[in-house]
Amino acid sequence: MVNRRAFLFRMALFSRVRSLPWRTSQPKGWPWAFLGTACEGTVTDVGTEGEQRERTSWKEESSQNLGFWRERLADQMLPLWRLNYEEQLKVKFESLKKNLETLESRLCKIGAGDPAPTTARSERPCSRLHPFMPSPVIHGYRNKSSFYINRGPDGNPKTVGHYLKSWGGSNVFCVQPSHLKDIPEKHNQVAQCFEAFLQQSTWGLSTDSCKAGPWHELIVRTTFLGHTMAIIIFNPQELSQEELCVQKEEIKEFFSTGPGAVCDLTSLYMKERTPRHQQLTPFQLLTGEPYIFEDILGLKVRISPGAFFQLNTSAAEVLYRTVGELGRVDRNTVIFDFSHGTGATGLSLARQTSQIFSMGLVGQALEDAKWTAAFNGNRVVQDIRNCRAIQTLVFVSCRPYGKSIKNIIKLCQPPDPDENLLGEPFVLRRAMPVDMFPHSLQCELVMLFTR
């Protein structure tokens, strides 16, 4: 029989970090009004003055001014990079507080929340938000970086970096990201060596997956154990197998015995990119070991080229500890791990609990699961609500707004037979934010629910 303290971790899957440019596509729940109040006169000035400066500079400065484009890229990828770390956490905390206030308002309208006759102000959702758990590493914390290949603002047609649109979006450039505070030196080293290889290559570049050249993306993964994996994504187009083999050998030689050997790669992969079914194309190991390894909370984790793993290893340890503490995991706890990837989430707590049920999805199974979830609506939430054995729920979200808010409302609203919500509702008890992505607007919010 499942223990009544059954503990569900991670109903929502973690998703990739998304670039959040100033005043263009910030997510719901991160309004500009709040950004100006958390650090008065600082963040707002960055956005408005940055736009005005860009409009003027676009006409006055030539495309040769790489410093201008590098600054624009930093504003797009890491909107909080101009602030010191303490101010960054303040910005994020105020935004999370605003989101929980919105949640509180919506729960009150439907008669959900703490069943106590009178809920003190100190016990409301927005007041249950604890201070931020900071990231142990602030600079160069990423263990995975993606680089793309396109024309740079200086005219170099094979620049390895991040995409950046010109004012008005009429042109797309690739800007080298070596100045970004979240990318470690090792990742930039591999990217620079790959760009050097491209300069001597007879192949073109890829701006369209169907019509342009083959080079599309470079992915670099590293671990604290000193392992480095490079993955080159390419579009074979109409190239013959003989031509492909020649290029693979040239890449292998470049990184094994040529100038790229300085990168000391543990693994070098290539993967074909097709317009559809990209998940179905296999990773091709050119040289080195098939896996890299990482240690996290005393657990040795094996990482394959396509596996999900938290981008900030040091902060992931903080996250996993927080999950275990909030869930009060002990030998009487049964863990249901609804996540995907390397299994580090549940296994990091294995020594503290009696049983773990991990439900992971990879490849095409994940795509099928996405369709099934969309087709069946709130079925997952319904099952959790209707499973009486689940008395404690730890919900981890990297986007604590939008769909996450809707799911939380379903978990907390009164029973409703029309929606097949028959079980007792959950009540939000604590919310612990963990900063996984310094300099960006994103974070992880760990929420404890009981009933």
GROMACS .gro file of C-alpha atoms in nm:
model
  451
    1MET     CA    1   0.000   0.000   0.000
    2VAL     CA    2   0.121   0.347  -0.079
    3ASN     CA    3   0.205   0.550   0.228
    4ARG     CA    4  -0.026   0.844   0.296
    5ARG     CA    5   0.276   1.069   0.294
    6ALA     CA    6   0.332   0.983  -0.068
    7PHE     CA    7   0.527   1.264  -0.215
    8LEU     CA    8   0.503   1.381  -0.573
    9PHE     CA    9   0.788   1.583  -0.712
   10ARG     CA   10   0.772   1.789  -1.020
   11MET     CA   11   0.437   1.771  -1.184
   12ALA     CA   12   0.554   2.020  -1.442
   13LEU     CA   13   0.854   1.942  -1.658
   14PHE     CA   14   1.147   2.177  -1.660
   15SER     CA   15   1.189   2.355  -1.991
   16ARG     CA   16   1.473   2.521  -2.173
   17VAL     CA   17   1.593   2.864  -2.083
   18ARG     CA   18   1.430   3.118  -2.310
   19SER     CA   19   1.590   3.445  -2.419
   20LEU     CA   20   1.396   3.741  -2.283
   21PRO     CA   21   1.485   4.064  -2.467
   22TRP     CA   22   1.398   4.399  -2.314
   23ARG     CA   23   1.048   4.518  -2.396
   24THR     CA   24   0.990   4.253  -2.660
   25SER     CA   25   0.875   3.917  -2.527
   26GLN     CA   26   0.894   3.914  -2.150
   27PRO     CA   27   0.657   3.645  -2.014
   28LYS     CA   28   0.329   3.709  -1.846
   29GLY     CA   29   0.379   3.788  -1.482
   30TRP     CA   30   0.689   4.001  -1.539
   31PRO     CA   31   0.530   4.343  -1.597
   32TRP     CA   32   0.741   4.651  -1.659
   33ALA     CA   33   0.563   4.844  -1.384
   34PHE     CA   34   0.710   4.608  -1.127
   35LEU     CA   35   1.056   4.605  -1.283
   36GLY     CA   36   1.087   4.973  -1.213
   37THR     CA   37   0.985   4.941  -0.848
   38ALA     CA   38   1.213   4.661  -0.735
   39CYS     CA   39   1.529   4.859  -0.811
   40GLU     CA   40   1.409   5.212  -0.860
   41GLY     CA   41   1.552   5.392  -1.160
   42THR     CA   42   1.779   5.107  -1.259
   43VAL     CA   43   1.604   4.836  -1.458
   44THR     CA   44   1.351   5.066  -1.622
   45ASP     CA   45   1.628   5.296  -1.737
   46VAL     CA   46   1.805   5.002  -1.896
   47GLY     CA   47   1.500   4.918  -2.104
   48THR     CA   48   1.375   5.259  -2.214
   49GLU     CA   49   1.708   5.431  -2.257
   50GLY     CA   50   1.846   5.121  -2.426
   51GLU     CA   51   1.573   5.135  -2.688
   52GLN     CA   52   1.621   5.506  -2.749
   53ARG     CA   53   1.995   5.459  -2.775
   54GLU     CA   54   1.943   5.175  -3.020
   55ARG     CA   55   1.717   5.381  -3.245
   56THR     CA   56   1.975   5.658  -3.262
   57SER     CA   57   2.275   5.428  -3.289
   58TRP     CA   58   2.118   5.224  -3.566
   59LYS     CA   59   2.148   5.526  -3.793
   60GLU     CA   60   2.473   5.667  -3.659
   61GLU     CA   61   2.688   5.364  -3.584
   62SER     CA   62   2.825   5.133  -3.849
   63SER     CA   63   2.788   4.759  -3.835
   64GLN     CA   64   3.160   4.742  -3.758
   65ASN     CA   65   3.097   4.861  -3.401
   66LEU     CA   66   3.089   4.518  -3.241
   67GLY     CA   67   3.071   4.665  -2.892
   68PHE     CA   68   2.726   4.803  -2.969
   69TRP     CA   69   2.598   4.462  -3.082
   70ARG     CA   70   2.759   4.281  -2.792
   71GLU     CA   71   2.580   4.511  -2.548
   72ARG     CA   72   2.250   4.454  -2.727
   73LEU     CA   73   2.300   4.078  -2.709
   74ALA     CA   74   2.367   4.096  -2.335
   75ASP     CA   75   2.046   4.296  -2.285
   76GLN     CA   76   1.851   4.036  -2.481
   77MET     CA   77   1.992   3.720  -2.327
   78LEU     CA   78   2.057   3.838  -1.969
   79PRO     CA   79   1.824   4.131  -1.892
   80LEU     CA   80   1.954   4.173  -1.535
   81TRP     CA   81   2.327   4.170  -1.614
   82ARG     CA   82   2.368   4.540  -1.529
   83LEU     CA   83   2.251   4.489  -1.169
   84ASN     CA   84   2.452   4.350  -0.880
   85TYR     CA   85   2.339   4.009  -0.762
   86GLU     CA   86   2.154   4.133  -0.455
   87GLU     CA   87   1.943   4.365  -0.673
   88GLN     CA   88   1.875   4.083  -0.920
   89LEU     CA   89   1.727   3.868  -0.645
   90LYS     CA   90   1.517   4.160  -0.529
   91VAL     CA   91   1.374   4.202  -0.880
   92LYS     CA   92   1.284   3.835  -0.903
   93PHE     CA   93   1.141   3.820  -0.552
   94GLU     CA   94   0.906   4.112  -0.611
   95SER     CA   95   0.781   3.954  -0.933
   96LEU     CA   96   0.713   3.620  -0.763
   97LYS     CA   97   0.533   3.800  -0.484
   98LYS     CA   98   0.312   3.974  -0.738
   99ASN     CA   99   0.234   3.641  -0.906
  100LEU     CA  100   0.132   3.485  -0.574
  101GLU     CA  101  -0.088   3.783  -0.497
  102THR     CA  102  -0.263   3.723  -0.828
  103LEU     CA  103  -0.299   3.355  -0.737
  104GLU     CA  104  -0.442   3.448  -0.397
  105SER     CA  105  -0.700   3.674  -0.559
  106ARG     CA  106  -0.814   3.404  -0.801
  107LEU     CA  107  -0.833   3.140  -0.528
  108CYS     CA  108  -1.047   3.368  -0.311
  109LYS     CA  109  -1.293   3.418  -0.596
  110ILE     CA  110  -1.361   3.045  -0.619
  111GLY     CA  111  -1.363   2.982  -0.246
  112ALA     CA  112  -1.031   2.798  -0.242
  113GLY     CA  113  -0.736   2.824  -0.008
  114ASP     CA  114  -0.683   2.753   0.358
  115PRO     CA  115  -1.006   2.606   0.502
  116ALA     CA  116  -0.954   2.786   0.835
  117PRO     CA  117  -1.245   3.023   0.917
  118THR     CA  118  -1.019   3.326   0.912
  119THR     CA  119  -0.686   3.320   0.739
  120ALA     CA  120  -0.439   3.562   0.888
  121ARG     CA  121  -0.266   3.791   0.645
  122SER     CA  122   0.067   3.630   0.734
  123GLU     CA  123  -0.069   3.293   0.614
  124ARG     CA  124  -0.182   3.403   0.268
  125PRO     CA  125   0.000   3.263  -0.037
  126CYS     CA  126   0.198   3.582  -0.106
  127SER     CA  127   0.316   3.581   0.257
  128ARG     CA  128   0.433   3.220   0.239
  129LEU     CA  129   0.702   3.316  -0.008
  130HIS     CA  130   1.041   3.260   0.151
  131PRO     CA  131   1.357   3.456   0.065
  132PHE     CA  132   1.554   3.345  -0.240
  133MET     CA  133   1.797   3.058  -0.222
  134PRO     CA  134   2.087   3.211  -0.419
  135SER     CA  135   2.296   3.031  -0.676
  136PRO     CA  136   2.636   2.926  -0.536
  137VAL     CA  137   2.789   3.018  -0.874
  138ILE     CA  138   2.694   3.351  -1.032
  139HIS     CA  139   2.923   3.375  -1.335
  140GLY     CA  140   2.991   3.108  -1.598
  141TYR     CA  141   2.740   2.872  -1.438
  142ARG     CA  142   2.600   2.709  -1.752
  143ASN     CA  143   2.695   2.345  -1.813
  144LYS     CA  144   2.528   2.354  -2.155
  145SER     CA  145   2.541   2.627  -2.420
  146SER     CA  146   2.404   2.646  -2.772
  147PHE     CA  147   2.574   2.846  -3.048
  148TYR     CA  148   2.444   2.915  -3.398
  149ILE     CA  149   2.621   2.991  -3.725
  150ASN     CA  150   2.537   3.292  -3.938
  151ARG     CA  151   2.670   3.622  -4.068
  152GLY     CA  152   2.809   3.855  -3.803
  153PRO     CA  153   2.768   4.233  -3.791
  154ASP     CA  154   3.126   4.262  -3.918
  155GLY     CA  155   3.035   4.067  -4.232
  156ASN     CA  156   3.195   3.736  -4.130
  157PRO     CA  157   2.959   3.480  -4.289
  158LYS     CA  158   3.061   3.204  -4.049
  159THR     CA  159   3.028   3.367  -3.709
  160VAL     CA  160   2.952   3.129  -3.422
  161GLY     CA  161   2.732   3.292  -3.160
  162HIS     CA  162   2.375   3.393  -3.073
  163TYR     CA  163   2.112   3.538  -3.306
  164LEU     CA  164   2.031   3.907  -3.278
  165LYS     CA  165   1.790   4.103  -3.496
  166SER     CA  166   1.867   4.451  -3.621
  167TRP     CA  167   1.630   4.737  -3.541
  168GLY     CA  168   1.303   4.662  -3.716
  169GLY     CA  169   1.400   4.298  -3.764
  170SER     CA  170   1.510   4.345  -4.125
  171ASN     CA  171   1.846   4.174  -4.067
  172VAL     CA  172   1.962   3.886  -3.849
  173PHE     CA  173   2.315   3.875  -3.716
  174CYS     CA  174   2.513   3.622  -3.518
  175VAL     CA  175   2.709   3.786  -3.235
  176GLN     CA  176   2.987   3.611  -3.048
  177PRO     CA  177   2.872   3.566  -2.684
  178SER     CA  178   3.211   3.546  -2.512
  179HIS     CA  179   3.116   3.848  -2.298
  180LEU     CA  180   2.796   3.697  -2.157
  181LYS     CA  181   2.825   3.637  -1.785
  182ASP     CA  182   2.656   3.297  -1.781
  183ILE     CA  183   2.880   3.120  -2.034
  184PRO     CA  184   3.202   2.958  -1.902
  185GLU     CA  185   3.535   3.008  -2.075
  186LYS     CA  186   3.547   2.644  -2.185
  187HIS     CA  187   3.228   2.682  -2.390
  188ASN     CA  188   3.362   2.994  -2.559
  189GLN     CA  189   3.689   2.818  -2.633
  190VAL     CA  190   3.511   2.534  -2.816
  191ALA     CA  191   3.294   2.784  -3.005
  192GLN     CA  192   3.595   2.986  -3.117
  193CYS     CA  193   3.778   2.674  -3.232
  194PHE     CA  194   3.471   2.560  -3.425
  195GLU     CA  195   3.454   2.901  -3.594
  196ALA     CA  196   3.820   2.862  -3.691
  197PHE     CA  197   3.732   2.526  -3.846
  198LEU     CA  198   3.445   2.681  -4.041
  199GLN     CA  199   3.674   2.944  -4.190
  200GLN     CA  200   3.876   2.671  -4.358
  201SER     CA  201   3.573   2.461  -4.455
  202THR     CA  202   3.435   2.466  -4.808
  203TRP     CA  203   3.082   2.416  -4.679
  204GLY     CA  204   2.853   2.714  -4.641
  205LEU     CA  205   2.627   2.809  -4.351
  206SER     CA  206   2.268   2.730  -4.257
  207THR     CA  207   2.009   3.006  -4.232
  208ASP     CA  208   1.726   2.792  -4.366
  209SER     CA  209   1.687   2.427  -4.277
  210CYS     CA  210   1.586   2.337  -4.632
  211LYS     CA  211   1.767   2.570  -4.872
  212ALA     CA  212   2.089   2.700  -4.719
  213GLY     CA  213   2.420   2.548  -4.615
  214PRO     CA  214   2.468   2.261  -4.371
  215TRP     CA  215   2.608   2.425  -4.057
  216HIS     CA  216   2.335   2.499  -3.808
  217GLU     CA  217   2.428   2.470  -3.440
  218LEU     CA  218   2.701   2.383  -3.192
  219ILE     CA  219   2.612   2.252  -2.846
  220VAL     CA  220   2.876   2.235  -2.572
  221ARG     CA  221   2.826   2.046  -2.246
  222THR     CA  222   3.070   2.041  -1.954
  223THR     CA  223   3.083   1.895  -1.603
  224PHE     CA  224   3.268   1.969  -1.281
  225LEU     CA  225   3.462   1.647  -1.340
  226GLY     CA  226   3.639   1.818  -1.630
  227HIS     CA  227   3.448   1.645  -1.910
  228THR     CA  228   3.357   1.833  -2.229
  229MET     CA  229   3.113   1.720  -2.498
  230ALA     CA  230   3.065   1.899  -2.830
  231ILE     CA  231   2.767   1.830  -3.056
  232ILE     CA  232   2.754   1.971  -3.409
  233ILE     CA  233   2.410   1.994  -3.570
  234PHE     CA  234   2.411   2.005  -3.949
  235ASN     CA  235   2.175   1.979  -4.244
  236PRO     CA  236   2.313   1.733  -4.503
  237GLN     CA  237   2.093   1.874  -4.782
  238GLU     CA  238   2.188   1.712  -5.113
  239LEU     CA  239   2.541   1.616  -5.012
  240SER     CA  240   2.651   1.266  -5.098
  241GLN     CA  241   2.752   1.015  -4.835
  242GLU     CA  242   3.109   1.044  -4.957
  243GLU     CA  243   3.109   1.420  -4.904
  244LEU     CA  244   2.959   1.376  -4.559
  245CYS     CA  245   3.226   1.126  -4.463
  246VAL     CA  246   3.500   1.364  -4.577
  247GLN     CA  247   3.363   1.646  -4.362
  248LYS     CA  248   3.324   1.421  -4.060
  249GLU     CA  249   3.685   1.311  -4.090
  250GLU     CA  250   3.801   1.672  -4.122
  251ILE     CA  251   3.610   1.772  -3.808
  252LYS     CA  252   3.740   1.470  -3.620
  253GLU     CA  253   4.099   1.545  -3.721
  254PHE     CA  254   4.064   1.916  -3.637
  255PHE     CA  255   3.953   1.849  -3.279
  256SER     CA  256   4.171   1.540  -3.224
  257THR     CA  257   4.512   1.640  -3.359
  258GLY     CA  258   4.460   1.983  -3.516
  259PRO     CA  259   4.414   2.332  -3.366
  260GLY     CA  260   4.094   2.219  -3.192
  261ALA     CA  261   4.282   1.963  -2.981
  262VAL     CA  262   4.338   2.240  -2.727
  263CYS     CA  263   3.971   2.194  -2.629
  264ASP     CA  264   4.051   1.846  -2.496
  265LEU     CA  265   3.707   1.711  -2.585
  266THR     CA  266   3.580   1.405  -2.403
  267SER     CA  267   3.314   1.343  -2.671
  268LEU     CA  268   3.255   1.479  -3.021
  269TYR     CA  269   2.918   1.414  -3.183
  270MET     CA  270   2.740   1.511  -3.502
  271LYS     CA  271   2.365   1.504  -3.558
  272GLU     CA  272   2.166   1.557  -3.875
  273ARG     CA  273   1.897   1.823  -3.862
  274THR     CA  274   1.584   1.768  -4.069
  275PRO     CA  275   1.276   1.993  -4.091
  276ARG     CA  276   1.065   1.729  -3.915
  277HIS     CA  277   1.138   1.434  -3.690
  278GLN     CA  278   1.455   1.593  -3.557
  279GLN     CA  279   1.427   1.378  -3.245
  280LEU     CA  280   1.447   1.064  -3.457
  281THR     CA  281   1.789   1.135  -3.611
  282PRO     CA  282   2.062   0.960  -3.411
  283PHE     CA  283   2.367   1.123  -3.257
  284GLN     CA  284   2.682   1.008  -3.437
  285LEU     CA  285   2.990   0.972  -3.217
  286LEU     CA  286   3.295   1.088  -3.415
  287THR     CA  287   3.554   1.045  -3.143
  288GLY     CA  288   3.586   1.004  -2.768
  289GLU     CA  289   3.359   0.858  -2.503
  290PRO     CA  290   2.984   0.808  -2.556
  291TYR     CA  291   2.897   0.979  -2.226
  292ILE     CA  292   3.019   1.242  -1.985
  293PHE     CA  293   2.968   1.221  -1.610
  294GLU     CA  294   2.882   1.458  -1.327
  295ASP     CA  295   2.872   1.434  -0.948
  296ILE     CA  296   2.572   1.591  -0.778
  297LEU     CA  297   2.501   1.543  -0.407
  298GLY     CA  298   2.727   1.239  -0.406
  299LEU     CA  299   2.542   1.086  -0.701
  300LYS     CA  300   2.737   1.006  -1.017
  301VAL     CA  301   2.519   1.098  -1.313
  302ARG     CA  302   2.572   0.977  -1.669
  303ILE     CA  303   2.487   1.236  -1.935
  304SER     CA  304   2.421   1.141  -2.297
  305PRO     CA  305   2.418   1.403  -2.577
  306GLY     CA  306   2.040   1.439  -2.581
  307ALA     CA  307   1.970   1.406  -2.208
  308PHE     CA  308   1.808   1.678  -2.001
  309PHE     CA  309   2.016   1.801  -1.711
  310GLN     CA  310   1.983   2.119  -1.507
  311LEU     CA  311   2.186   2.402  -1.664
  312ASN     CA  312   2.334   2.513  -1.331
  313THR     CA  313   2.480   2.215  -1.147
  314SER     CA  314   2.562   2.396  -0.823
  315ALA     CA  315   2.216   2.552  -0.802
  316ALA     CA  316   2.059   2.216  -0.889
  317GLU     CA  317   2.207   2.077  -0.568
  318VAL     CA  318   2.038   2.360  -0.379
  319LEU     CA  319   1.713   2.284  -0.561
  320TYR     CA  320   1.718   1.912  -0.480
  321ARG     CA  321   1.796   1.978  -0.113
  322THR     CA  322   1.508   2.225  -0.099
  323VAL     CA  323   1.271   1.967  -0.248
  324GLY     CA  324   1.373   1.708   0.009
  325GLU     CA  325   1.340   1.950   0.300
  326LEU     CA  326   1.001   2.085   0.196
  327GLY     CA  327   0.865   1.736   0.137
  328ARG     CA  328   1.010   1.613   0.468
  329VAL     CA  329   1.140   1.308   0.288
  330ASP     CA  330   1.222   1.017   0.517
  331ARG     CA  331   1.219   0.636   0.514
  332ASN     CA  332   0.838   0.635   0.525
  333THR     CA  333   0.807   0.846   0.211
  334VAL     CA  334   0.722   0.713  -0.133
  335ILE     CA  335   0.838   0.945  -0.411
  336PHE     CA  336   0.667   0.974  -0.748
  337ASP     CA  337   0.907   1.159  -0.978
  338PHE     CA  338   0.717   1.303  -1.274
  339SER     CA  339   1.015   1.436  -1.466
  340HIS     CA  340   1.241   1.341  -1.752
  341GLY     CA  341   1.615   1.345  -1.812
  342THR     CA  342   1.901   1.175  -1.633
  343GLY     CA  343   1.702   1.072  -1.325
  344ALA     CA  344   1.910   1.291  -1.094
  345THR     CA  345   1.603   1.453  -0.942
  346GLY     CA  346   1.457   1.146  -0.776
  347LEU     CA  347   1.780   0.954  -0.732
  348SER     CA  348   1.940   1.241  -0.539
  349LEU     CA  349   1.676   1.173  -0.269
  350ALA     CA  350   1.697   0.793  -0.291
  351ARG     CA  351   1.909   0.754   0.021
  352GLN     CA  352   1.649   0.933   0.231
  353THR     CA  353   1.337   0.744   0.121
  354SER     CA  354   1.202   0.392   0.090
  355GLN     CA  355   1.077   0.386  -0.269
  356ILE     CA  356   1.099   0.595  -0.585
  357PHE     CA  357   0.872   0.565  -0.886
  358SER     CA  358   1.026   0.759  -1.174
  359MET     CA  359   0.822   0.828  -1.483
  360GLY     CA  360   1.056   0.965  -1.750
  361LEU     CA  361   0.996   1.025  -2.118
  362VAL     CA  362   1.248   1.072  -2.397
  363GLY     CA  363   1.253   1.116  -2.772
  364GLN     CA  364   0.935   1.047  -2.963
  365ALA     CA  365   0.765   0.924  -2.645
  366LEU     CA  366   0.792   1.277  -2.509
  367GLU     CA  367   0.634   1.423  -2.823
  368ASP     CA  368   0.351   1.170  -2.800
  369ALA     CA  369   0.303   1.256  -2.433
  370LYS     CA  370   0.277   1.627  -2.515
  371TRP     CA  371  -0.001   1.555  -2.766
  372THR     CA  372  -0.179   1.324  -2.522
  373ALA     CA  373  -0.161   1.582  -2.243
  374ALA     CA  374  -0.298   1.854  -2.470
  375PHE     CA  375  -0.578   1.627  -2.594
  376ASN     CA  376  -0.683   1.513  -2.247
  377GLY     CA  377  -0.664   1.853  -2.082
  378ASN     CA  378  -0.639   1.845  -1.701
  379ARG     CA  379  -0.626   1.468  -1.662
  380VAL     CA  380  -0.297   1.474  -1.470
  381VAL     CA  381  -0.430   1.728  -1.220
  382GLN     CA  382  -0.750   1.527  -1.186
  383ASP     CA  383  -0.558   1.208  -1.110
  384ILE     CA  384  -0.354   1.380  -0.842
  385ARG     CA  385  -0.663   1.531  -0.683
  386ASN     CA  386  -0.844   1.198  -0.687
  387CYS     CA  387  -0.554   0.993  -0.548
  388ARG     CA  388  -0.611   0.994  -0.173
  389ALA     CA  389  -0.271   0.842  -0.103
  390ILE     CA  390  -0.102   1.162  -0.218
  391GLN     CA  391  -0.116   1.389   0.084
  392THR     CA  392   0.195   1.596   0.014
  393LEU     CA  393   0.274   1.755  -0.320
  394VAL     CA  394   0.594   1.939  -0.408
  395PHE     CA  395   0.542   2.134  -0.729
  396VAL     CA  396   0.851   2.274  -0.902
  397SER     CA  397   0.803   2.528  -1.178
  398CYS     CA  398   1.054   2.730  -1.378
  399ARG     CA  399   0.765   2.943  -1.506
  400PRO     CA  400   0.544   3.024  -1.206
  401TYR     CA  401   0.285   3.204  -1.414
  402GLY     CA  402   0.042   3.125  -1.695
  403LYS     CA  403  -0.030   2.752  -1.721
  404SER     CA  404   0.132   2.678  -1.384
  405ILE     CA  405  -0.117   2.912  -1.217
  406LYS     CA  406  -0.405   2.732  -1.389
  407ASN     CA  407  -0.279   2.395  -1.266
  408ILE     CA  408  -0.241   2.526  -0.911
  409ILE     CA  409  -0.597   2.654  -0.914
  410LYS     CA  410  -0.720   2.310  -1.022
  411LEU     CA  411  -0.527   2.155  -0.736
  412CYS     CA  412  -0.667   2.398  -0.479
  413GLN     CA  413  -1.025   2.462  -0.588
  414PRO     CA  414  -1.318   2.297  -0.404
  415PRO     CA  415  -1.435   1.954  -0.528
  416ASP     CA  416  -1.626   1.979  -0.856
  417PRO     CA  417  -1.793   1.664  -0.999
  418ASP     CA  418  -1.844   1.838  -1.334
  419GLU     CA  419  -1.465   1.864  -1.375
  420ASN     CA  420  -1.402   1.524  -1.217
  421LEU     CA  421  -1.223   1.688  -0.924
  422LEU     CA  422  -1.349   1.465  -0.646
  423GLY     CA  423  -1.059   1.452  -0.401
  424GLU     CA  424  -0.995   1.698  -0.123
  425PRO     CA  425  -0.821   2.015  -0.244
  426PHE     CA  426  -0.458   2.098  -0.172
  427VAL     CA  427  -0.349   2.407   0.018
  428LEU     CA  428  -0.030   2.600  -0.056
  429ARG     CA  429   0.185   2.600   0.257
  430ARG     CA  430   0.526   2.727   0.151
  431ALA     CA  431   0.698   2.864  -0.158
  432MET     CA  432   1.076   2.858  -0.187
  433PRO     CA  433   1.240   3.033  -0.485
  434VAL     CA  434   1.576   2.900  -0.604
  435ASP     CA  435   1.786   3.112  -0.838
  436MET     CA  436   1.904   2.877  -1.110
  437PHE     CA  437   1.976   3.144  -1.371
  438PRO     CA  438   2.163   3.453  -1.241
  439HIS     CA  439   2.143   3.765  -1.462
  440SER     CA  440   1.821   3.640  -1.627
  441LEU     CA  441   1.459   3.687  -1.523
  442GLN     CA  442   1.401   3.316  -1.467
  443CYS     CA  443   1.413   3.109  -1.151
  444GLU     CA  444   1.268   2.791  -1.004
  445LEU     CA  445   0.982   2.809  -0.754
  446VAL     CA  446   0.941   2.510  -0.522
  447MET     CA  447   0.589   2.500  -0.375
  448LEU     CA  448   0.470   2.275  -0.094
  449PHE     CA  449   0.103   2.169  -0.095
  450THR     CA  450  -0.074   1.954   0.163
  451ARG     CA  451  -0.432   1.849   0.229
   0.00000   0.00000   0.00000
